[in-house]
mmCIF file of C-alpha atoms and ligand atoms in Angstrom:
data_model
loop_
_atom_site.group_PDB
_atom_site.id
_atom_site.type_symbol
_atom_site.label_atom_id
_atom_site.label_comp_id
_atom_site.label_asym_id
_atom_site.label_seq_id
_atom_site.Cartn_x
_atom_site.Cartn_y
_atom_site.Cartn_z
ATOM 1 C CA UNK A 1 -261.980 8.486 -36.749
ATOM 2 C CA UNK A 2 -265.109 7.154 -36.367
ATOM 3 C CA UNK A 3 -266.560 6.132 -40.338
ATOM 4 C CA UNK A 4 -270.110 7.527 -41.124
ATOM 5 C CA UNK A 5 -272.870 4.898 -41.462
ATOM 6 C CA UNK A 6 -272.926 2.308 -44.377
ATOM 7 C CA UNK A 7 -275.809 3.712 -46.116
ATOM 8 C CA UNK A 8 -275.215 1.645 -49.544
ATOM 9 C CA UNK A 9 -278.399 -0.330 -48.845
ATOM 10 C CA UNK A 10 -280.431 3.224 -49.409
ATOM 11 C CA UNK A 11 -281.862 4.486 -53.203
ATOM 12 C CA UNK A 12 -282.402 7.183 -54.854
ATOM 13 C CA UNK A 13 -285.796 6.418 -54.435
ATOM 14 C CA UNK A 14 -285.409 6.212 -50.550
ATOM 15 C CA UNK A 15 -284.177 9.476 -50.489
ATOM 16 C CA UNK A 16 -287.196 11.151 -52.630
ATOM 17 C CA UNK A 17 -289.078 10.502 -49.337
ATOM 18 C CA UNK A 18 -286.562 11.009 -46.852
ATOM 19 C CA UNK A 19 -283.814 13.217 -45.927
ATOM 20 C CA UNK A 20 -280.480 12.047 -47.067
ATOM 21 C CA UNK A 21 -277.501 12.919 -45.255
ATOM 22 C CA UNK A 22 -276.327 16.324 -45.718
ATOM 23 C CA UNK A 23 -274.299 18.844 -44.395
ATOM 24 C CA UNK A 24 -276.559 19.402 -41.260
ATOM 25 C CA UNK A 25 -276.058 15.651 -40.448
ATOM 26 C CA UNK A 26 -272.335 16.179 -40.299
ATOM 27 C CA UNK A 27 -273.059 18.784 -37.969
ATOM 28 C CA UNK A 28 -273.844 16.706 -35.500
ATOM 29 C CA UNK A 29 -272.096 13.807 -36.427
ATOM 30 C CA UNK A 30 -268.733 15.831 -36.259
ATOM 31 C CA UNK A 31 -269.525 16.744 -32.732
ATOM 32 C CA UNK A 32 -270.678 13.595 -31.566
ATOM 33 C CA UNK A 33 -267.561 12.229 -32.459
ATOM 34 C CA UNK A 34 -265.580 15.399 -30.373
ATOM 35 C CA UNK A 35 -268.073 14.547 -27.583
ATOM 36 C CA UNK A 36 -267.225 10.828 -27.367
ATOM 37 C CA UNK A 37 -264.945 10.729 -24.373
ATOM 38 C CA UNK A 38 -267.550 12.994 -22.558
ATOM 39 C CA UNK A 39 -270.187 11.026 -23.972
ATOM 40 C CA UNK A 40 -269.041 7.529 -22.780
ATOM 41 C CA UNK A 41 -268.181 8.569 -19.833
ATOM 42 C CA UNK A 42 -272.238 9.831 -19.069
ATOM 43 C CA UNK A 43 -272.772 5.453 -19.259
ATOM 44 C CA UNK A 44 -275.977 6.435 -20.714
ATOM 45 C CA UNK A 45 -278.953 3.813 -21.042
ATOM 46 C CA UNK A 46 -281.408 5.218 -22.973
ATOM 47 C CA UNK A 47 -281.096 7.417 -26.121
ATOM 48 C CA UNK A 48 -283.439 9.202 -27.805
ATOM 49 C CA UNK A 49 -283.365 10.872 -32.123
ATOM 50 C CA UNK A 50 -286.044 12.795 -32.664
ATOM 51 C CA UNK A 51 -286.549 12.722 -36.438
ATOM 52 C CA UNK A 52 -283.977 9.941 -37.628
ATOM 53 C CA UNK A 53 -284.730 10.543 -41.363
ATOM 54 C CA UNK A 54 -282.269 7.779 -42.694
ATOM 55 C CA UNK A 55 -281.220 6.657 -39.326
ATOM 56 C CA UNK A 56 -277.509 7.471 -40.380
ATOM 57 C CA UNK A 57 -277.342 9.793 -36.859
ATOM 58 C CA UNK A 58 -278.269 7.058 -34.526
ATOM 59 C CA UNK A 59 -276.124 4.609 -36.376
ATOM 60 C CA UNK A 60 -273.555 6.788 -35.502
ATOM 61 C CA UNK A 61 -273.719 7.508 -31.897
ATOM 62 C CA UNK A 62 -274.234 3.496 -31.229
ATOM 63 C CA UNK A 63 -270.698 3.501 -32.641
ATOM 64 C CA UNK A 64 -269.584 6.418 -30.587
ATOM 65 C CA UNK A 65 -271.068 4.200 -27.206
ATOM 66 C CA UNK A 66 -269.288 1.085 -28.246
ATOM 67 C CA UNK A 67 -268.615 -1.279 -26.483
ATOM 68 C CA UNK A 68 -271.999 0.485 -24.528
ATOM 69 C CA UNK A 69 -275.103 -1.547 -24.612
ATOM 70 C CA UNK A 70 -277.621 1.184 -24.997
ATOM 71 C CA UNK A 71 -281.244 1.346 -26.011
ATOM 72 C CA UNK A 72 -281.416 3.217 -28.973
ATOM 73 C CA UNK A 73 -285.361 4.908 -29.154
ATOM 74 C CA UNK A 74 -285.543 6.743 -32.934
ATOM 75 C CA UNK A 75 -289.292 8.673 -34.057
ATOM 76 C CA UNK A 76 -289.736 10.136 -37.143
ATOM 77 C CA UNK A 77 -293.367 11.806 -38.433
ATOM 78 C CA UNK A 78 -292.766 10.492 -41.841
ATOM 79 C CA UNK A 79 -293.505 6.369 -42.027
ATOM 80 C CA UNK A 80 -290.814 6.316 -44.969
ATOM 81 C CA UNK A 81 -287.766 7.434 -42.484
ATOM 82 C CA UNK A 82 -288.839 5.305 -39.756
ATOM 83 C CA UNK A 83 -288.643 2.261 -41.950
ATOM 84 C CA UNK A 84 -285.192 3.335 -43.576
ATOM 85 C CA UNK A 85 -283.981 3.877 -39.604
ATOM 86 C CA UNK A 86 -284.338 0.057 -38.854
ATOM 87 C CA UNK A 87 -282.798 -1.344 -42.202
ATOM 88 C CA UNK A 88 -280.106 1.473 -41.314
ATOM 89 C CA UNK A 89 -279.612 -0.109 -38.415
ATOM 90 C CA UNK A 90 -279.550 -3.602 -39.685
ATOM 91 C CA UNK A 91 -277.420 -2.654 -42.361
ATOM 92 C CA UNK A 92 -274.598 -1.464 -39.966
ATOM 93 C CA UNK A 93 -275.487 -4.173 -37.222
ATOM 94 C CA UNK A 94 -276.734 -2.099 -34.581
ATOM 95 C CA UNK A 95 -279.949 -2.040 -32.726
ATOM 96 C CA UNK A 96 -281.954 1.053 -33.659
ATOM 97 C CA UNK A 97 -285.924 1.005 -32.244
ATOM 98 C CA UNK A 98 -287.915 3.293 -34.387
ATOM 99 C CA UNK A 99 -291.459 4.847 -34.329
ATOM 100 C CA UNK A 100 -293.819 7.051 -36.595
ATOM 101 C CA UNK A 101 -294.484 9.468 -34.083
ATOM 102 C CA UNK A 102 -294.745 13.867 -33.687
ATOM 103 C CA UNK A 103 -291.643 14.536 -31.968
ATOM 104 C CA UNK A 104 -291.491 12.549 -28.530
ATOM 105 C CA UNK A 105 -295.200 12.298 -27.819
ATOM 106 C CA UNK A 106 -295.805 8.512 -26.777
ATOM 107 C CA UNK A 107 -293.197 8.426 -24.882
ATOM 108 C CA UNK A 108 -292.931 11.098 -22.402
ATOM 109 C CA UNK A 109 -294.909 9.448 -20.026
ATOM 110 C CA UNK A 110 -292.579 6.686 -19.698
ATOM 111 C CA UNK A 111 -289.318 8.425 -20.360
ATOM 112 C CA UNK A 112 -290.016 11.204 -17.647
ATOM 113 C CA UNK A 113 -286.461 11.803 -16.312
ATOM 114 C CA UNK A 114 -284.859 8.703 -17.868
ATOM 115 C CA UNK A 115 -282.921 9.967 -21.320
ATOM 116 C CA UNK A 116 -279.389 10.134 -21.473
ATOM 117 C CA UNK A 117 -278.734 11.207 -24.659
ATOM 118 C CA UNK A 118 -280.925 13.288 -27.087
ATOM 119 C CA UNK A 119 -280.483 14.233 -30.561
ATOM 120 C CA UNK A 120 -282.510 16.721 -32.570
ATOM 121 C CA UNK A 121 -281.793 17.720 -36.138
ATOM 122 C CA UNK A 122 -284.969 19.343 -37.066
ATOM 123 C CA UNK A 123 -286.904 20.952 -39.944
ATOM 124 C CA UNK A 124 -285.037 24.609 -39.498
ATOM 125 C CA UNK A 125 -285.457 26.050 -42.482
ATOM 126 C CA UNK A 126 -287.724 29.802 -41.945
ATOM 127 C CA UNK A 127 -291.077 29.144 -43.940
ATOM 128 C CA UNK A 128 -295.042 30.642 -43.503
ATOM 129 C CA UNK A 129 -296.103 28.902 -40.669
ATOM 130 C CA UNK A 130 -298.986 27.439 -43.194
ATOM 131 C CA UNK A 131 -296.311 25.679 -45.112
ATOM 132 C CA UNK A 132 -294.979 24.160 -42.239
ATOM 133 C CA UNK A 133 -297.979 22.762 -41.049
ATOM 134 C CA UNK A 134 -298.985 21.404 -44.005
ATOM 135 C CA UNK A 135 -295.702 19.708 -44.176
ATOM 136 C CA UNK A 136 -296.232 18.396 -40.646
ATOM 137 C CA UNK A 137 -299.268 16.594 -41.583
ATOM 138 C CA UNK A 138 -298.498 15.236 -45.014
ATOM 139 C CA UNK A 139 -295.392 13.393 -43.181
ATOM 140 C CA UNK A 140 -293.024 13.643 -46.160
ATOM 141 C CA UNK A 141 -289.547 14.640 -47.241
ATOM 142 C CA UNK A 142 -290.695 18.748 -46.784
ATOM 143 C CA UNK A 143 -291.293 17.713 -43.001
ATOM 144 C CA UNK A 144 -287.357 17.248 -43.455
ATOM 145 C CA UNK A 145 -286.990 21.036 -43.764
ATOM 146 C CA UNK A 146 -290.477 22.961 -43.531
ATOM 147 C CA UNK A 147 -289.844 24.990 -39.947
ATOM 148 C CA UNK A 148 -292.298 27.604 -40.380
ATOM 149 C CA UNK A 149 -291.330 31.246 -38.337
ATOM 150 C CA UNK A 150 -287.827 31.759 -37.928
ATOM 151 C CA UNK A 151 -287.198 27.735 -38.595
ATOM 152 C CA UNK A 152 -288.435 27.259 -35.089
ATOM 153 C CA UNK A 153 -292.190 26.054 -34.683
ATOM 154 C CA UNK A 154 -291.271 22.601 -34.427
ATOM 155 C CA UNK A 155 -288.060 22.746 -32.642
ATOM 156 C CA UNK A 156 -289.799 25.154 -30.107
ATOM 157 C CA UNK A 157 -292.462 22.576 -29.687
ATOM 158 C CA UNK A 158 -290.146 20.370 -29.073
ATOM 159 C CA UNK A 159 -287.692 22.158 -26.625
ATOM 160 C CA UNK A 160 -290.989 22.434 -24.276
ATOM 161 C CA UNK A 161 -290.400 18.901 -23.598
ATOM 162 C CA UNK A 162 -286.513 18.416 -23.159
ATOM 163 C CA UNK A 163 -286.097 19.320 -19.624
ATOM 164 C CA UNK A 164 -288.929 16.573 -18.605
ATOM 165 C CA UNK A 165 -287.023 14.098 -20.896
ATOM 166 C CA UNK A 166 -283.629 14.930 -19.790
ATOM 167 C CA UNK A 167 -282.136 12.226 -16.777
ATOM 168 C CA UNK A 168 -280.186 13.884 -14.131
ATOM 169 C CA UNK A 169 -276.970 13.755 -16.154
ATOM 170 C CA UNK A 170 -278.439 13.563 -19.292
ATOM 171 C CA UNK A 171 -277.330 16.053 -22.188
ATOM 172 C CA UNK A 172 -279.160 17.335 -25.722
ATOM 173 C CA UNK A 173 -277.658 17.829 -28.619
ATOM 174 C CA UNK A 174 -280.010 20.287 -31.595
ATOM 175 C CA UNK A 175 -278.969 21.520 -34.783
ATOM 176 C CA UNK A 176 -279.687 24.926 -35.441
ATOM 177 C CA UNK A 177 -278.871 27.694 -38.280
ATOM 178 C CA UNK A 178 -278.168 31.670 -37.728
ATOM 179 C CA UNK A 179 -281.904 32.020 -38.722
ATOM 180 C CA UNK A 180 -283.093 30.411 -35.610
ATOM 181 C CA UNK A 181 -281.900 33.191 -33.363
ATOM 182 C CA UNK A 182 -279.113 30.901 -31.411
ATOM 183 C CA UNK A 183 -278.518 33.443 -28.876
ATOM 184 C CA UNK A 184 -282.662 33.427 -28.020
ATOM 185 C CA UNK A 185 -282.432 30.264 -28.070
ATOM 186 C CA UNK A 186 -279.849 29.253 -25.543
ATOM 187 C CA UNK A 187 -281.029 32.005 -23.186
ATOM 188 C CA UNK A 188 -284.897 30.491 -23.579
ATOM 189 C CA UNK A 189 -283.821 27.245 -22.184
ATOM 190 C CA UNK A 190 -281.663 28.447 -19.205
ATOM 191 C CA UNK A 191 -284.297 31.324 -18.225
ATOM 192 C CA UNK A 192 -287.397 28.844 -18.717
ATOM 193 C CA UNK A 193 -285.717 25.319 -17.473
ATOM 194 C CA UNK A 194 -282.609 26.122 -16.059
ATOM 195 C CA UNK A 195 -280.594 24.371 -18.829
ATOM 196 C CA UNK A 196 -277.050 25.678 -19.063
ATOM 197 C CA UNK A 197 -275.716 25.125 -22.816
ATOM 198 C CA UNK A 198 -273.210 25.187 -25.227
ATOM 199 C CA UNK A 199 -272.018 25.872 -28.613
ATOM 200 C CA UNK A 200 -270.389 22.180 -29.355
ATOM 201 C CA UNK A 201 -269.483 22.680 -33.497
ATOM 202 C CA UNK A 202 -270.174 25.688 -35.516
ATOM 203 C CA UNK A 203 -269.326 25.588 -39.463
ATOM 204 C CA UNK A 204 -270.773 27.595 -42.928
ATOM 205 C CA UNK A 205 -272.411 25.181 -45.594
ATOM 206 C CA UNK A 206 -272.433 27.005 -48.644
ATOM 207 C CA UNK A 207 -275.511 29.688 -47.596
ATOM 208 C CA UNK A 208 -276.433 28.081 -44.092
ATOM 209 C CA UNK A 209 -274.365 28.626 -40.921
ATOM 210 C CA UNK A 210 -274.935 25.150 -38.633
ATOM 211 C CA UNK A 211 -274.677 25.077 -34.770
ATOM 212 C CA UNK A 212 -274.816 21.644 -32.703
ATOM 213 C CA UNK A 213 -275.974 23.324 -29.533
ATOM 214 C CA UNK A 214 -275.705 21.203 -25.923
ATOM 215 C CA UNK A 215 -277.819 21.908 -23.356
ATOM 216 C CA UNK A 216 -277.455 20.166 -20.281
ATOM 217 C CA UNK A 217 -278.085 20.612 -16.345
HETATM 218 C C1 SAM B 1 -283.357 17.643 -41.233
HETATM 219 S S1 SAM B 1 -284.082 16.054 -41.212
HETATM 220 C C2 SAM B 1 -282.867 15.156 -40.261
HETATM 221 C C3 SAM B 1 -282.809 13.679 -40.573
HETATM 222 C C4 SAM B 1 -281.632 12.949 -39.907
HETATM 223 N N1 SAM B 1 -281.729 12.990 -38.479
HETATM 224 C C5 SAM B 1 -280.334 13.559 -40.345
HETATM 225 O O1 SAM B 1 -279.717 14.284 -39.519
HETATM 226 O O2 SAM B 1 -279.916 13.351 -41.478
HETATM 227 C C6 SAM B 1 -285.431 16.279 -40.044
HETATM 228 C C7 SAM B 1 -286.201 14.988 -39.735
HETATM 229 O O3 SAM B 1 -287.209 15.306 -38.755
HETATM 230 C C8 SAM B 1 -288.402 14.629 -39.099
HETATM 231 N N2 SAM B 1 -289.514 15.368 -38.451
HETATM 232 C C9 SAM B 1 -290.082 16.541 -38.822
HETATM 233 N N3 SAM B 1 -291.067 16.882 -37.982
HETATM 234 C C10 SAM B 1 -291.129 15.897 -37.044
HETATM 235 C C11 SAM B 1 -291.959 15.670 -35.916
HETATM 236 N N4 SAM B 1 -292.931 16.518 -35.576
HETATM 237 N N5 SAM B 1 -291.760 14.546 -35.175
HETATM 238 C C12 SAM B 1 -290.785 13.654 -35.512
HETATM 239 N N6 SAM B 1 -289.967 13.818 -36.587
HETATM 240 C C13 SAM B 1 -290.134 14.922 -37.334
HETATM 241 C C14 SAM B 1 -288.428 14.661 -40.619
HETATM 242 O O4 SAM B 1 -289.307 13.700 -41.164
HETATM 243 C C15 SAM B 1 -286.935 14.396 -40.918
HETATM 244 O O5 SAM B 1 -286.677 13.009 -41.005
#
């Protein structure tokens, strides 16, 4: 068993501006750590989390890859989680590059068929679309959650993107809840990119039922 993430070096006070691990995270954690075998076997070179939050995810799946040298490429919109990322990754002595930036923006250019590996836990939570935008721009902790119409503005922004991202072999792993429409969701990505996916973990969390979703070629 792979441990989750020394995170000792993180405050209460860290965590009033950034997500702290929760059940979500162990989500995908759990099914990174089911995925391993498949995972290492990929080689991958370049990963990419898309809204790190404490970094604890990224931490993680460096640990999965060992002994893998990989580039590890982390964004977050809040300033706050991309700082906690890098002392994250300090604190557990691997490599983690992170960036304030909206979702994958600066880098699609450059990345344009060359990920491996990407992770998404996003804001899913079903809000006005006016509260999520708000939270979008003010960059804080209700950016952790804030997902406006059916916990999917962001995330849909987002999944406009993966299939340009994506290498040849390279897979996506998203967390999603019942709320998000899973089934529309999957079907979305094969019928608009030709992404095949599937249903990696699936567990209830007190009201929320969590998905890590693959999609892959
Ligand atoms: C549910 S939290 C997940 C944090 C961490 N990955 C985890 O699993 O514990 C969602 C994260 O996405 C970030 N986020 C929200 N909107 C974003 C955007 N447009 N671009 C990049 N990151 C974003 C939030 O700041 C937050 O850190």
């Amino acid at each position: 068993m792979i441990p989750t993430p020394d995170l000792s070096h993180l405050s209460r006070k860290d965590y009033d501006d950034v997500y702290e691990p929760a059940e979500d995270t162990f989500v995908l954690l759990d099914a990174l750590e089911q995925e391993a075998p498949k995972l290492k076997s990929l080689n991958p070179a370049v990963c990419l989390e898309i809204g790190s939050g404490s970094g604890c995810v990224s931490a993680f799946l460096s640990r999965v890859l060992e002994p893998l040298v990989v580039l590890h490429l982390c964004t977050d919109i809040n300033p706050i989680a991309a700082r906690c990322t890098v002392s994250t990754g300090l604190q557990n002595k691997v490599s983690l590059n992170a960036m304030i930036s909206d979702l994958a923006s600066p880098l699609s250019f450059r990345l344009h068929g060359k990920v491996d590996v990407i992770l998404f836990n996003p804001p899913y939570v079903p809000t006005w679309s006016e509260e999520a935008d708000e939270a979008q721009e003010r960059h804080g902790i209700a950016g952790s959650w804030a997902g406006g119409l059916s916990g999917m503005e962001v995330t849909d922004r987002f999944l406009k993107t993966v299939d340009q991202l994506l290498s040849p072999q390279g897979v996506f792993y998203l967390v999603a809840i019942k709320e998000n429409n899973v089934p529309e969701l999957r079907s979305g990505m094969q019928s608009r990119f030709q992404l095949q996916s599937e249903i990696v973990l699936q567990r209830r969390a007190g009201r929320e039922h969590l998905y890590t979703i693959k999609f892959f070629r």
